[in-house]
N, CA and C of each residue as an Amber inpcrd file, in Angstrom:
protein
   174
  -4.0830000  -2.4120000   0.0960000  -5.0770000  -2.7230000  -1.0420000
  -4.0770000  -3.2840000  -2.0640000  -4.5570000  -4.4520000  -2.5110000
  -3.7190000  -5.1090000  -3.5970000  -4.2760000  -4.8590000  -5.0570000
  -3.4620000  -5.0640000  -5.8870000  -4.0580000  -5.1340000  -7.2500000
  -4.9390000  -6.2600000  -7.8370000  -5.0990000  -7.2370000  -7.0280000
  -5.9550000  -8.4620000  -7.1320000  -7.1660000  -8.4020000  -6.3930000
  -8.3990000  -8.1320000  -6.8820000  -9.6960000  -7.8550000  -6.1510000
  -9.8950000  -9.0810000  -5.2200000  -9.5760000 -10.3280000  -5.4260000
  -9.9340000 -11.2660000  -4.6230000  -9.1150000 -11.4660000  -3.3940000
  -8.1810000 -10.5770000  -3.2770000  -7.4490000 -10.6620000  -1.9180000
  -8.0530000  -9.6770000  -1.0370000  -8.1800000  -9.9710000   0.3080000
  -8.8750000  -9.1480000   1.3320000  -7.7790000  -7.9820000   1.5550000
  -8.5560000  -6.8780000   1.8990000  -7.6920000  -5.3820000   2.2150000
  -7.3370000  -5.8470000   3.6980000  -5.9990000  -5.1760000   3.8820000
  -5.2640000  -5.5950000   5.3050000  -5.2010000  -4.1260000   5.9490000
  -5.5080000  -4.1780000   7.2390000  -5.4100000  -2.8310000   7.9140000
  -4.2100000  -3.1890000   9.0300000  -3.6800000  -2.0410000   9.2920000
  -2.3230000  -2.2260000  10.1380000  -2.3920000  -0.8190000  11.0050000
  -2.0000000  -0.8090000  12.2590000  -2.0090000   0.2620000  13.1890000
  -1.1660000   1.4100000  13.0480000  -0.1840000   1.0240000  12.0290000
   0.8240000   2.1680000  11.8680000   1.6350000   2.0700000  10.6740000
   2.1980000   3.0570000   9.9390000   2.8810000   3.0720000   8.8700000
   4.3300000   2.2410000   9.0860000   4.8560000   2.5190000  10.4760000
   5.9850000   1.9350000  10.8240000   5.9680000   0.3200000  10.9390000
   4.6100000   0.0860000  11.2720000   4.4110000  -1.5460000  11.3430000
   4.1420000  -2.0820000  10.0660000   3.9570000  -1.3250000   8.9110000
   3.8420000  -1.8710000   7.5650000   5.2590000  -1.9980000   7.0060000
   6.0260000  -0.8340000   7.4990000   7.2890000  -0.9290000   6.8630000
   8.2110000  -1.9400000   7.5560000   7.9590000  -2.2830000   8.8040000
   8.6340000  -3.3920000   9.4850000   8.4120000  -4.8270000   8.8090000
   7.3900000  -4.9010000   7.9380000   6.8690000  -6.1600000   7.1950000
   6.7380000  -5.9210000   5.8140000   7.3750000  -4.9900000   5.2250000
   6.9880000  -4.3010000   4.0300000   7.5000000  -5.4390000   2.7270000
   8.5820000  -6.2020000   3.0510000   8.9290000  -7.4380000   2.2060000
   7.7790000  -8.4580000   2.0150000   7.2250000  -8.7170000   3.0690000
   6.3100000  -9.8550000   3.3050000   4.9870000  -9.0950000   2.4640000
   4.7870000  -7.9250000   2.6110000   3.4920000  -7.3570000   2.1990000
   3.6510000  -7.2960000   0.6290000   4.8880000  -7.0300000  -0.0560000
   5.1950000  -6.8060000  -1.4110000   5.1790000  -8.1090000  -1.9810000
   5.4440000  -9.0490000  -1.4520000   5.3150000 -10.4740000  -2.2200000
   4.1150000 -10.9150000  -2.3770000   3.1580000 -10.5370000  -1.6910000
   1.6170000 -10.9630000  -2.0030000   1.2040000 -10.6010000  -3.4250000
   1.4570000  -9.3130000  -3.8440000   0.9020000  -8.8260000  -5.1850000
   1.8940000  -7.9900000  -5.8470000   1.6720000  -7.7210000  -7.1110000
   2.5840000  -6.8760000  -7.8180000   2.5650000  -5.4860000  -7.5500000
   1.2100000  -4.9080000  -7.3590000   1.0720000  -3.3990000  -7.1050000
   0.1110000  -3.4270000  -5.9160000   0.6310000  -2.6010000  -5.0370000
  -0.1810000  -2.2600000  -3.6770000  -0.3980000  -0.7720000  -3.4190000
  -1.4670000  -0.5970000  -2.8500000  -1.6660000   0.8060000  -2.3910000
  -1.9710000   0.9100000  -0.9130000  -1.3640000   1.8220000  -0.0770000
  -1.4710000   2.1050000   1.2240000  -2.2570000   3.5660000   1.3610000
  -3.4700000   3.3880000   2.0830000  -4.0800000   4.5370000   2.3620000
  -4.1290000   5.0410000   3.7320000  -3.9620000   6.2610000   4.0660000
  -4.3430000   6.5840000   5.4970000  -5.2610000   7.8630000   5.3820000
  -6.3810000   7.6870000   5.5890000  -7.4540000   8.7570000   5.4080000
  -7.2780000   9.6750000   6.7160000  -6.9950000   8.9320000   7.8080000
  -6.5710000   9.9610000   9.0590000  -5.4170000  11.0270000   8.7270000
  -4.4230000  10.6330000   8.3530000  -3.3840000  11.3170000   7.8720000
  -3.1310000  11.7970000   6.2730000  -4.0810000  11.4720000   5.6850000
  -4.2280000  11.9230000   4.3190000  -3.3900000  11.9700000   3.3400000
  -2.9200000  10.4890000   3.0960000  -1.8520000   9.9990000   2.0820000
  -2.1430000   8.7620000   1.5160000  -1.7500000   8.6430000   0.3180000
  -1.8290000   7.2600000  -0.4110000  -0.0680000   6.9740000  -0.8350000
   0.0430000   5.7940000  -0.7640000   1.4870000   5.3320000  -1.1420000
   1.1100000   4.1670000  -2.1040000   1.5960000   4.3730000  -3.4150000
   1.6320000   3.2090000  -4.1820000   2.9440000   2.7120000  -4.4190000
   2.6980000   1.3330000  -4.4050000   4.1150000   0.2960000  -4.5940000
   3.8400000  -0.2810000  -6.0810000   4.4420000   0.3070000  -7.1240000
   4.2320000  -0.1790000  -8.4160000   5.2580000  -1.4220000  -8.8910000
   4.7450000  -2.2890000  -9.5110000   5.5840000  -3.7400000  -9.8850000
   6.9940000  -3.4370000 -10.2590000   7.1530000  -2.3330000 -11.2240000
   8.4500000  -2.0710000 -11.7290000   9.3960000  -1.4180000 -10.9040000
   9.1210000  -1.0010000  -9.2240000   9.9450000  -0.6770000  -8.3450000
   9.5290000   0.8090000  -8.1520000   8.8790000   1.2660000  -8.9310000
   8.5030000   2.7720000  -8.5040000   7.6140000   2.9840000  -7.2670000
   7.8190000   4.0110000  -6.3780000   7.1050000   4.3940000  -5.4060000
   6.3320000   5.6430000  -5.5040000   5.1230000   5.8160000  -5.4710000
   4.3170000   7.2610000  -5.6290000   3.7730000   7.4550000  -4.2920000
   3.9470000   8.7360000  -3.9510000   3.3650000   9.2100000  -2.7720000
   2.2930000  10.3930000  -2.8200000   1.0590000  10.2200000  -2.6330000
   0.1630000  11.3140000  -2.6500000  -0.3490000  12.0680000  -1.6920000
  -0.8100000  13.1130000  -1.7140000  -1.6750000  13.8340000  -0.3780000
  -2.9590000  13.9440000  -1.0090000  -3.9380000  13.5540000   0.0820000
  -5.2510000  13.1980000  -0.1520000  -5.9850000  14.6990000   0.1600000
  -6.5200000  15.3990000  -0.7710000  -7.0350000  16.6480000  -0.5230000
  -8.5970000  16.8050000  -0.6390000  -9.3130000  16.9440000   0.5280000
 -10.7090000  16.8410000   0.4020000 -11.3210000  18.1750000  -0.1080000
């Protein structure tokens, strides 16, 4: 999910696939969020270089 609402949300099959193309993903937008509701985590890539990982608690 991108910080720009006009961009489509992209789905990938695994986190490893995302990391294989991470540079291409990060170049699209300044801030992105990666969600996995199945594995219950969220990762935020912030434009200043910070990466935050959170656990989804239902």
